Coordinates of C-alpha atoms and ligand atoms in Angstrom, one line a residue:
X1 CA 124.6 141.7 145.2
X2 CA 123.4 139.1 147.6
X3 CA 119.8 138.5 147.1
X4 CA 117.2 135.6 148.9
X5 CA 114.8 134.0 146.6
X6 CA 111.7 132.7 149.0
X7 CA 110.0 130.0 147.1
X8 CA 111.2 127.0 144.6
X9 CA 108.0 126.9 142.6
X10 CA 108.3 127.9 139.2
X11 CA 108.2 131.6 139.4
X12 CA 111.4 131.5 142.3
X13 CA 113.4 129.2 140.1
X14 CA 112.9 131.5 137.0
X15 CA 113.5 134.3 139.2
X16 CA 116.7 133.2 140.5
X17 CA 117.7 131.9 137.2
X18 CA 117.7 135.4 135.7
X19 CA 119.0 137.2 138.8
X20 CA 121.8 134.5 138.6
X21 CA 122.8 135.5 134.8
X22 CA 122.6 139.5 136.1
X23 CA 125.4 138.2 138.6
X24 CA 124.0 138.6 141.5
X25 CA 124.8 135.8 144.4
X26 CA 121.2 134.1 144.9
X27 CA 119.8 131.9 147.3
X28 CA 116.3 130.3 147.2
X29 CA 115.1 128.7 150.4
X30 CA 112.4 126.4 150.1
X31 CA 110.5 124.4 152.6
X32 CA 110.1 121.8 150.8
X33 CA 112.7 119.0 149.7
X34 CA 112.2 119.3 145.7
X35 CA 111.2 122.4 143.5
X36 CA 107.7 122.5 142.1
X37 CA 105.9 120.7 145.2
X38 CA 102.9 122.9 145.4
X39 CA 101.1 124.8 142.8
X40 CA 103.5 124.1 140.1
X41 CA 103.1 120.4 140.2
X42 CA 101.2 119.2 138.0
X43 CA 98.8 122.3 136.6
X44 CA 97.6 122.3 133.1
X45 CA 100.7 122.6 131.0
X46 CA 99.6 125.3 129.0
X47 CA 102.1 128.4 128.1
X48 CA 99.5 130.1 126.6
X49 CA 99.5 133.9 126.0
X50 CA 96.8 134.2 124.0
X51 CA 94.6 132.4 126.8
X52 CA 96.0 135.0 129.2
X53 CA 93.2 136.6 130.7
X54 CA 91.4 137.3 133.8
X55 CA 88.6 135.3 135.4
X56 CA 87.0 138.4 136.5
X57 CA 85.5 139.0 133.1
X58 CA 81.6 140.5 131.6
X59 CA 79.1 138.2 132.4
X60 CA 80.8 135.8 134.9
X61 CA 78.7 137.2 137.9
X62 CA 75.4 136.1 136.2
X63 CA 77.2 132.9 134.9
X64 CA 78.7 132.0 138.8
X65 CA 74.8 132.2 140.0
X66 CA 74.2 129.8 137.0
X67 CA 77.3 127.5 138.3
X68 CA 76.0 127.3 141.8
X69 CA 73.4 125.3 140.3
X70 CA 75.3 122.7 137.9
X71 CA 77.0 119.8 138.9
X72 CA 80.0 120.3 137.0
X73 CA 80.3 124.1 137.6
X74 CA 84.1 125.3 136.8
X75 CA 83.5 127.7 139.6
X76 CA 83.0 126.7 143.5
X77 CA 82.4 128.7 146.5
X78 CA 82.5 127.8 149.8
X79 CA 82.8 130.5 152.8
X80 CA 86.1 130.4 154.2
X81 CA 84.7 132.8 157.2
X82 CA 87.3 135.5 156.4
X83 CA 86.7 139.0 155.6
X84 CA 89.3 138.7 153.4
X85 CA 87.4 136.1 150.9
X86 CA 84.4 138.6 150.5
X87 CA 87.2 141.3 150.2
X88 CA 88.8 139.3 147.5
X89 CA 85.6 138.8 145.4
X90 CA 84.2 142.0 146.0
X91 CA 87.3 143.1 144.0
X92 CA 87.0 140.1 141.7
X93 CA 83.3 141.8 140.7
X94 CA 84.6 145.7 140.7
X95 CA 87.2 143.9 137.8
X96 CA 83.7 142.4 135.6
X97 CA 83.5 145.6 133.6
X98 CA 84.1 145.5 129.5
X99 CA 87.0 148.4 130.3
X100 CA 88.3 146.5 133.1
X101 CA 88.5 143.2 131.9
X102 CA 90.5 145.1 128.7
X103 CA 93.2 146.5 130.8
X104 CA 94.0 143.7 132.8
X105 CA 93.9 141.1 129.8
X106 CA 96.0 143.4 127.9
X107 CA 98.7 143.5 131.1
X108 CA 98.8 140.1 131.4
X109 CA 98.9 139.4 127.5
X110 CA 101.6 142.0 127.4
X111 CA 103.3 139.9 129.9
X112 CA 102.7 136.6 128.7
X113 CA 104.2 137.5 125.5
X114 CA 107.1 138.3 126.3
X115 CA 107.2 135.2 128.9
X116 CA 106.6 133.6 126.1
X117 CA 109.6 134.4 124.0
X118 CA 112.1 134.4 127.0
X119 CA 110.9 130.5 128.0
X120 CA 112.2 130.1 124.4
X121 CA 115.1 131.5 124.3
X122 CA 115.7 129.3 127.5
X123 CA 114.9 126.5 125.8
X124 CA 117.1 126.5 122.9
X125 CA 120.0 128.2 124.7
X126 CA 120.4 125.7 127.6
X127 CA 118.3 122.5 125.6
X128 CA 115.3 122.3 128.2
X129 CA 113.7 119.0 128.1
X130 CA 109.8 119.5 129.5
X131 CA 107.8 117.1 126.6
X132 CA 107.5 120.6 125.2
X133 CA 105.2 121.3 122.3
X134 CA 104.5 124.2 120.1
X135 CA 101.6 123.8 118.8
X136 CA 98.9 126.1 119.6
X137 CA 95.8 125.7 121.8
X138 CA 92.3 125.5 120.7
X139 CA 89.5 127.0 122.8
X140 CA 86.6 125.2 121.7
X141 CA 82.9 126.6 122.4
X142 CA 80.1 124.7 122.4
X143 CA 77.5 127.2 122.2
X144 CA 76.5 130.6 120.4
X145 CA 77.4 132.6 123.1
X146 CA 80.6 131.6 123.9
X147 CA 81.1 132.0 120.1
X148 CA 80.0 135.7 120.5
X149 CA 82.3 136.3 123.4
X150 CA 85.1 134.5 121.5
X151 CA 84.6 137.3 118.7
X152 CA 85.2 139.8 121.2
X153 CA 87.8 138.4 122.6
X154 CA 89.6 137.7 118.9
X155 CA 89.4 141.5 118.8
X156 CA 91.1 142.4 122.0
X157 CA 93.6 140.0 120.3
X158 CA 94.0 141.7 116.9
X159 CA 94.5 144.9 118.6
X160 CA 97.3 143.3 121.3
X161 CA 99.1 141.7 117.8
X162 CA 98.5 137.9 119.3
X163 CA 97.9 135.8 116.2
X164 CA 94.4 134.1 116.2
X165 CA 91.7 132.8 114.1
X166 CA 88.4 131.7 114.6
X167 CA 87.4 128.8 113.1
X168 CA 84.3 126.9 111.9
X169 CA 83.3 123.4 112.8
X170 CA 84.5 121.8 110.1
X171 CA 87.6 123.2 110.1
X172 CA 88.5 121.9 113.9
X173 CA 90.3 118.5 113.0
X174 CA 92.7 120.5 110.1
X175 CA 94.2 121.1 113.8
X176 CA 93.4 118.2 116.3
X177 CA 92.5 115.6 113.7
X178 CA 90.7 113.4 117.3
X179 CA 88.1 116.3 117.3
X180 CA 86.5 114.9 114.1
X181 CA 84.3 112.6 115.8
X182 CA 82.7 114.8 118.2
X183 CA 82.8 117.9 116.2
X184 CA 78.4 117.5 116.4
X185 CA 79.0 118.4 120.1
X186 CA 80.7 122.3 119.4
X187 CA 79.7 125.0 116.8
X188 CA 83.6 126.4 116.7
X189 CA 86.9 127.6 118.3
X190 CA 89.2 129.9 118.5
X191 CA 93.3 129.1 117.7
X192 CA 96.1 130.6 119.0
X193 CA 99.2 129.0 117.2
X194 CA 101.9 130.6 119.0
X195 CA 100.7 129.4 122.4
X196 CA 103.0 126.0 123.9
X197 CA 102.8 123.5 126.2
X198 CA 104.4 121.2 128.1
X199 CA 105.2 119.4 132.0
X200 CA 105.7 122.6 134.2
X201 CA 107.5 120.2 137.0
X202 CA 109.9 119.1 134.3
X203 CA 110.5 122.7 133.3
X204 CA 111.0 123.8 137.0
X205 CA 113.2 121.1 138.3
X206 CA 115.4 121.2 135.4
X207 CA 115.8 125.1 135.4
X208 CA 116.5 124.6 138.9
X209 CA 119.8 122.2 138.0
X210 CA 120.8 124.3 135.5
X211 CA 120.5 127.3 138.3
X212 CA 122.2 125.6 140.7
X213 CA 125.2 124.3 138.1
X214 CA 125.4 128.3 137.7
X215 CA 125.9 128.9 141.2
X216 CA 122.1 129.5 142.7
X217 CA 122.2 128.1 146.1
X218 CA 118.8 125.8 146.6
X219 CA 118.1 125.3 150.4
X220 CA 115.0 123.0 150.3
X221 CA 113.6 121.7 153.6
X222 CA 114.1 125.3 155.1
X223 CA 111.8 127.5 155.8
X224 CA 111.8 131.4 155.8
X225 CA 110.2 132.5 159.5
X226 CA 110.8 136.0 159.5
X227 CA 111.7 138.9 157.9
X228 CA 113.0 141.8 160.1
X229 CA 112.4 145.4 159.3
X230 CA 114.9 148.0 160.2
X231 CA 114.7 151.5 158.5
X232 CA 112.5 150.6 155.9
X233 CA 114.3 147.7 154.7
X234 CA 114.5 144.0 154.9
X235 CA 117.8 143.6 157.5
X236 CA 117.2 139.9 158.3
X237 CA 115.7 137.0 156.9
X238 CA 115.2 134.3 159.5
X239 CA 115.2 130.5 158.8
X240 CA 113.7 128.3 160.7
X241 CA 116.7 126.3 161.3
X242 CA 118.3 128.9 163.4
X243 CA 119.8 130.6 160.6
X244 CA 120.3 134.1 159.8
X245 CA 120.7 136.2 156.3
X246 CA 121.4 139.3 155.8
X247 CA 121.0 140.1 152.2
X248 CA 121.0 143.1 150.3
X249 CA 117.4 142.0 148.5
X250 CA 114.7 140.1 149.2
X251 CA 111.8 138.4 146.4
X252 CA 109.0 137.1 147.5
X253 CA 107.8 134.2 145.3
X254 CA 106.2 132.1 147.9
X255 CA 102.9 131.5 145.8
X256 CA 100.0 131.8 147.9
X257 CA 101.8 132.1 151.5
X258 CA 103.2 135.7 149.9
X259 CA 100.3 137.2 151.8
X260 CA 100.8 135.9 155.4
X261 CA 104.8 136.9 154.9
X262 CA 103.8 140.4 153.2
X263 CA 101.0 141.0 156.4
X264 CA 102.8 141.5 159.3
X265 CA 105.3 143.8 157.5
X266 CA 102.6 146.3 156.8
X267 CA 102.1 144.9 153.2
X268 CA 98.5 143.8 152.5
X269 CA 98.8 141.8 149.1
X270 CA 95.3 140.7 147.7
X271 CA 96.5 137.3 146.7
X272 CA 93.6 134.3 147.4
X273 CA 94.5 130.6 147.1
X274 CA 92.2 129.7 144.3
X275 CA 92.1 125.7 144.3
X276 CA 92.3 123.6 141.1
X277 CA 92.2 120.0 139.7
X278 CA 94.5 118.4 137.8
X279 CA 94.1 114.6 136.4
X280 CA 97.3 113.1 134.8
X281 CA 96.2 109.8 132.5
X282 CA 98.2 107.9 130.8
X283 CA 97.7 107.2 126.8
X284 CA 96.0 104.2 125.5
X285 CA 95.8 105.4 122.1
X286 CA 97.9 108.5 121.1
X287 CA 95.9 108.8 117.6
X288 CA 92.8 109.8 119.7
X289 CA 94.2 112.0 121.7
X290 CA 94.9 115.7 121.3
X291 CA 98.0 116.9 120.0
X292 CA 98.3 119.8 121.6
X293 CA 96.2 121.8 124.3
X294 CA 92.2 121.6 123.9
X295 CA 90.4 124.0 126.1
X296 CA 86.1 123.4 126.5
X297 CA 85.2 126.7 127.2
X298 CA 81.7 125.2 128.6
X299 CA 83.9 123.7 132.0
X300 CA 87.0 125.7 131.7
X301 CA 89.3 122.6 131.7
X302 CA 92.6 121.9 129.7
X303 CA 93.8 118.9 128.1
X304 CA 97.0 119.0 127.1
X305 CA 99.0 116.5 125.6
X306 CA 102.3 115.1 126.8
X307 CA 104.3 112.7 125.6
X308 CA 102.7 109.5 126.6
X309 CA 99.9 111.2 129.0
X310 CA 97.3 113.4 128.8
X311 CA 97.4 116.1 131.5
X312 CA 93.3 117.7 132.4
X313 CA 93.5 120.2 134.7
X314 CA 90.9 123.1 135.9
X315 CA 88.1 124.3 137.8
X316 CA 88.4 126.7 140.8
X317 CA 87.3 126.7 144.4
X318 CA 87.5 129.6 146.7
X319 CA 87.4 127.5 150.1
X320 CA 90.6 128.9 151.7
X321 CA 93.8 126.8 152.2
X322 CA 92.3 123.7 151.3
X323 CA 94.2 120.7 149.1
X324 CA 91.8 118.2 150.0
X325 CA 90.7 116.4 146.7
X326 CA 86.9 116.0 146.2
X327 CA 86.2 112.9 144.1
X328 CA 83.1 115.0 142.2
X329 CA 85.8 117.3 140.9
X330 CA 88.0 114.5 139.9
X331 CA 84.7 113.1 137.8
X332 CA 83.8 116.2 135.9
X333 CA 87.7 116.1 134.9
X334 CA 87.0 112.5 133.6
X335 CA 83.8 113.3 132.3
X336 CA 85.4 115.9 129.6
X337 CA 87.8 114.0 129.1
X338 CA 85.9 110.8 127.8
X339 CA 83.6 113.5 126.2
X340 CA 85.4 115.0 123.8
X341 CA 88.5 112.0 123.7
X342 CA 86.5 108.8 123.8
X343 CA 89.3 106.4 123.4
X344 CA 92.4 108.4 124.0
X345 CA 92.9 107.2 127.9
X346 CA 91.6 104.9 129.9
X347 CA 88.9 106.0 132.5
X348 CA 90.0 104.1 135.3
X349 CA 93.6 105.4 135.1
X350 CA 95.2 108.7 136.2
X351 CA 96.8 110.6 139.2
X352 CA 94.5 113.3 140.8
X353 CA 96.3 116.2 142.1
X354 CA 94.7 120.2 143.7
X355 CA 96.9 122.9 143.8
X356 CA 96.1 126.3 145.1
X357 CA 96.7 129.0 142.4
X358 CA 97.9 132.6 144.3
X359 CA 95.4 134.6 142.6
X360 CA 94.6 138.4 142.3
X361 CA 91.3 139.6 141.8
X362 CA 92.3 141.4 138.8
X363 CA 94.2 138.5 137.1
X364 CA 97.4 140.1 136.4
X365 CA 100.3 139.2 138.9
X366 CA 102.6 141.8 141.5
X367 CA 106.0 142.1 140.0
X368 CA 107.7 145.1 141.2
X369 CA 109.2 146.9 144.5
X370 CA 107.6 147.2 147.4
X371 CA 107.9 150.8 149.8
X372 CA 110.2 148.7 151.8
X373 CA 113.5 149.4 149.8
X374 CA 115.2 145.7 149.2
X375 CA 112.1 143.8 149.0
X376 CA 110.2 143.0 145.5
X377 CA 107.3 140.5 145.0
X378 CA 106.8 138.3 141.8
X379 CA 103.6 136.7 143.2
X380 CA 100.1 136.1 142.3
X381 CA 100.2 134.7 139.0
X382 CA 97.3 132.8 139.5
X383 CA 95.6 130.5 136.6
X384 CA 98.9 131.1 134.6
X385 CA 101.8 131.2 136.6
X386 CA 104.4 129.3 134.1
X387 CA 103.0 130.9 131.1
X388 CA 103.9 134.6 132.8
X389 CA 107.2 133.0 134.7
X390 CA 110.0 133.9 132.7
X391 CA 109.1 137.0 131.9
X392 CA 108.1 137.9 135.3
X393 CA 111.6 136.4 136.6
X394 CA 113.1 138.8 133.6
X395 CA 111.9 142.0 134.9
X396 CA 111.9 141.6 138.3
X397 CA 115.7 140.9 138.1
X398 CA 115.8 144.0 136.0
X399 CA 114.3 145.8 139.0
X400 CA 116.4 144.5 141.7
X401 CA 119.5 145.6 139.5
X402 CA 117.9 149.0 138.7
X403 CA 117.5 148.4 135.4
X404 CA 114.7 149.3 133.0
X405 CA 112.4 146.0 132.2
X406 CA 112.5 145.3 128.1
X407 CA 108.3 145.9 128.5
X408 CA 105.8 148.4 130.7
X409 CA 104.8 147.1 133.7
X410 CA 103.3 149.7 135.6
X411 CA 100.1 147.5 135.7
X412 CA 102.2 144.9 137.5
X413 CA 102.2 146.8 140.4
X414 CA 101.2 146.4 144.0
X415 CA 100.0 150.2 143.8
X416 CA 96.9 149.4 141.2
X417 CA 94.9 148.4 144.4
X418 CA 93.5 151.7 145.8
X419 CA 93.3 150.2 149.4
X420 CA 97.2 149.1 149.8
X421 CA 99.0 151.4 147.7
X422 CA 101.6 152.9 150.2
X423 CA 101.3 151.2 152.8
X424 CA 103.8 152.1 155.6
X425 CA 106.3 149.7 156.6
X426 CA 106.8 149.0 160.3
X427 CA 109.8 151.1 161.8
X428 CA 110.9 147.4 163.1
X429 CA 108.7 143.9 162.8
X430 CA 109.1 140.5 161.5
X431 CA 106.4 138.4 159.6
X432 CA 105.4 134.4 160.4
X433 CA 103.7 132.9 158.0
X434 CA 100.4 131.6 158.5
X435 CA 99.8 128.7 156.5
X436 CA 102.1 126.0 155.8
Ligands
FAD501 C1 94.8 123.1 138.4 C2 95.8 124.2 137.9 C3 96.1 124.3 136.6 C4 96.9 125.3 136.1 N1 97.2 125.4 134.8 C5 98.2 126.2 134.4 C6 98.6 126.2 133.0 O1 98.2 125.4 132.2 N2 99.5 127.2 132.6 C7 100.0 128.1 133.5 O2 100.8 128.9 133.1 N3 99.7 128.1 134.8 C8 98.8 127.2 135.3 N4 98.4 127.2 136.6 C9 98.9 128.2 137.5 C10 100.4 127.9 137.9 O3 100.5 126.6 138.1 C11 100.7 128.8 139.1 O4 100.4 130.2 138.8 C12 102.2 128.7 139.4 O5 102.6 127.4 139.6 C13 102.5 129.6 140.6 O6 103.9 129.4 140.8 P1 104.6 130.0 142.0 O7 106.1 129.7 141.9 O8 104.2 131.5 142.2 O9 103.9 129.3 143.3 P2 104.3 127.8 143.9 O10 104.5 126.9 142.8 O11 103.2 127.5 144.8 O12 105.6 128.0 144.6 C14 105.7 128.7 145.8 C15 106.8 128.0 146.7 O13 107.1 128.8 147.8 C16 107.4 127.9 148.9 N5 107.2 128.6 150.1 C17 106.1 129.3 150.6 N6 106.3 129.9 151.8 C18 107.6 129.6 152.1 C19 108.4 129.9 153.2 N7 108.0 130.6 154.3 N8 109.7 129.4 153.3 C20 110.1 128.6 152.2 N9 109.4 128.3 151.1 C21 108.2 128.8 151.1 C22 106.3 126.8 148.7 O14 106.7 125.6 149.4 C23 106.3 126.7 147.2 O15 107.2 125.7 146.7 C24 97.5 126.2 137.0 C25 97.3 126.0 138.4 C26 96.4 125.0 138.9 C27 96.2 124.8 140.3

């Protein structure tokens, strides 16, 4: 089976990867010259599926009006002038409910999971080299309500079967000894050993060479143009170079410009661009430093520890297609940084980088079929793309082979969204993308 992967970020790569080993002939066309250019650059580094869960959770609409206000609010919005923003987080609301916010954690914990356990099995079996670490994260509040919600949350855990434990201040540093010194500043955390971490590029770009060693077939600085619709499939895939492709399937995994190529082919996926911060620093002193992923629940940011840097990432805007990098942002990553590492980097170091995460309003990503025949989507992984890609890139391979997926993912599917469930493909049409 001939398939065309669009996309080399790292949900395309890990797709073509397993399509690959199911023996199918893949190509992934990418437009631009390396893997992992775009919102798998440099993001927070965290494989973490006990952290799996959806932004649109209890109590965020009355904490967003709070955010509005504070100058180093995780949360930004700024009218893009498109019904399809106010669309997107009208949804994003309808999702705040206790039940809600249950059944799409446990879908993308269910997912994670197993992503989890796959990216292993990667590792050891082909020797992965990412500065990978398996050594938990620690979410660590910093007041008595995040503590309460971090109870609630433990127990959604215990009944998914993710090993957890909450733990008191003074037991923080048995697991990141550098949290000693400001341990005054928090009143707990919550630990999820199993979780990993590590340089998503690294992972990315070095699937990708042992993809193409296999046989994948990488076309970078190409870009897909169209995709032409003849009874109800996908008949041609049109580069921009002049070239034509006629493959038996199709997967979408073109991050956040899924939606402009699913549009015009009657497909209407609910995917925002949701931008983020990353700041890469490099270590002055390791032994300050955490040793594994620190998340401060009070601004939603990471800090993850690789080798020789420490990687902070967070925050999202909803402002459209926008990378431009606001130097505020950039400070409030600093500012936690110095907060709760004093003397691990120093503060006038470090490369600043936005990506835009491809986000449903729901949290969990599309991987499955689509009603046209030869066309599947593994998009919209949003704030945890890498920690969901291999298992995503697992089961959609399974579907485009026919096969039954090792875990349930009816929930993955584009049909959860009452207003796009079947929608009818063109007779004949081709889609442009509209955002580069
Ligand atoms: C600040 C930040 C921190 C994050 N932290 C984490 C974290 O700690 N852990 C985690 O698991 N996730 C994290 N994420 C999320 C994760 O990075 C994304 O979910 C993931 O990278 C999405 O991967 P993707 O392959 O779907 O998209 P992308 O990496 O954006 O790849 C899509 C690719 O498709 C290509 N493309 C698009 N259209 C076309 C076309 N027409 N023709 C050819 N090529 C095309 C693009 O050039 C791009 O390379 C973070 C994200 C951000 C922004």
């Amino acid at each position: 089976m001939n398939v065309i992967v669009i996309g080399a970020g790292v949900v395309g790569v890990s797709t073509a990867w397993y399509l690959r080993q199911a023996g199918c002939d893949v190509t992934v066309v990418e437009r631009h010259a390396a893997p992992a250019e775009e919102a798998s650059y440099a993001n927070a580094g965290q494989i973490s599926p006990g952290y799996a869960a959806p932004w649109a959770a209890p109590g965020v609409p009355l904490k967003a009006i709070k955010w509005l206000l504070s100058r180093h609010a995780p949360l930004r919005i700024r009218p893009d002038h498109s019904l399809f923003q106010l669309s997107w987080m009208a949804r994003m609301l309808a999702n705040c409910t206790p039940t809600a916010y249950a059944r799409n954690k446990s879908r993308m914990v269910a997912l994670a999971e197993y992503s989890r356990d796959e990216l292993r099995r990667l590792r050891h079996t082909l020797g992965l080299q990412y500065e990978a670490r398996s050594l938990g994260t620690l979410q660590v509040l910093r007041t008595a309500p995040q503590l309460a919600a971090a109870r609630r949350d433990a127990d959604l855990l215990a009944g998914l079967g993710v090993p957890h434990a909450l733990l008191g201040v003074d037991e923080l540093a048995e697991v990141e000894p550098a949290l000693a010194r400001v341990a005054h500043k928090l009143v707990g955390a919550l630990h999820l050993p199993n979780d990993e971490t590590g340089d998503c590029r690294l992972f990315t770009e070095r699937l990708a060479q042992h993809a193409a060693a296999a046989g994948v077939v990488f076309r970078y600085l190409t870009e897909v143009e169209q995709l032409v619709v003849t009874q109800g499939r996908i008949r041609e895939v049109l580069l921009d170079d002049g070239e034509v492709f006629t493959p038996d399937a199709v997967v979408l995994a073109a991050g956040c410009t899924s939606r402009a190529l699913a549009r015009e082919l009657g497909l209407s996926l609910p995917i925002y661009p949701v931008k983020g911060y990353s700041l890469t620093l490099p270590l002055a002193d390791p032994q300050s430093a955490p040793r594994s992923t620190v998340l401060d629940e009070t601004y939603k940011i990471a800090l993850t520890r690789f080798d020789a840097r420490l990687r902070v990432g967070g925050m999202a805007e909803l402002a459209g297609y926008d990378h431009a990098l606001d130097p505020r942002r950039v400070a409030t990553l600093r500012m936690v940084a110095g907060d709760l590492f004093p003397d691990a980097t120093d503060p006038q170091q470090g490369q600043a980088w936005t990506g835009l995460r491809p986000m449903t309003p729901d949290g969990a990503p599309l991987v499955c079929g689509t009603p046209l025949r030869n066309l599947f989507l593994n998009t919209g992984h949003g704030t945890l793309g890498w920690t969901m890609a291999c298992g995503s890139a697992h089961v959609l391979a399974d579907l485009v082979l026919g096969r039954a997926p090792q875990i349930d993912v009816s929930g993955l599917s584009l049909t959860r969204y009452r207003r796009t469930p079947q929608a009818v493909p063109q007779p004949q049409g081709g889609s442009r993308p509209a955002h580069a």
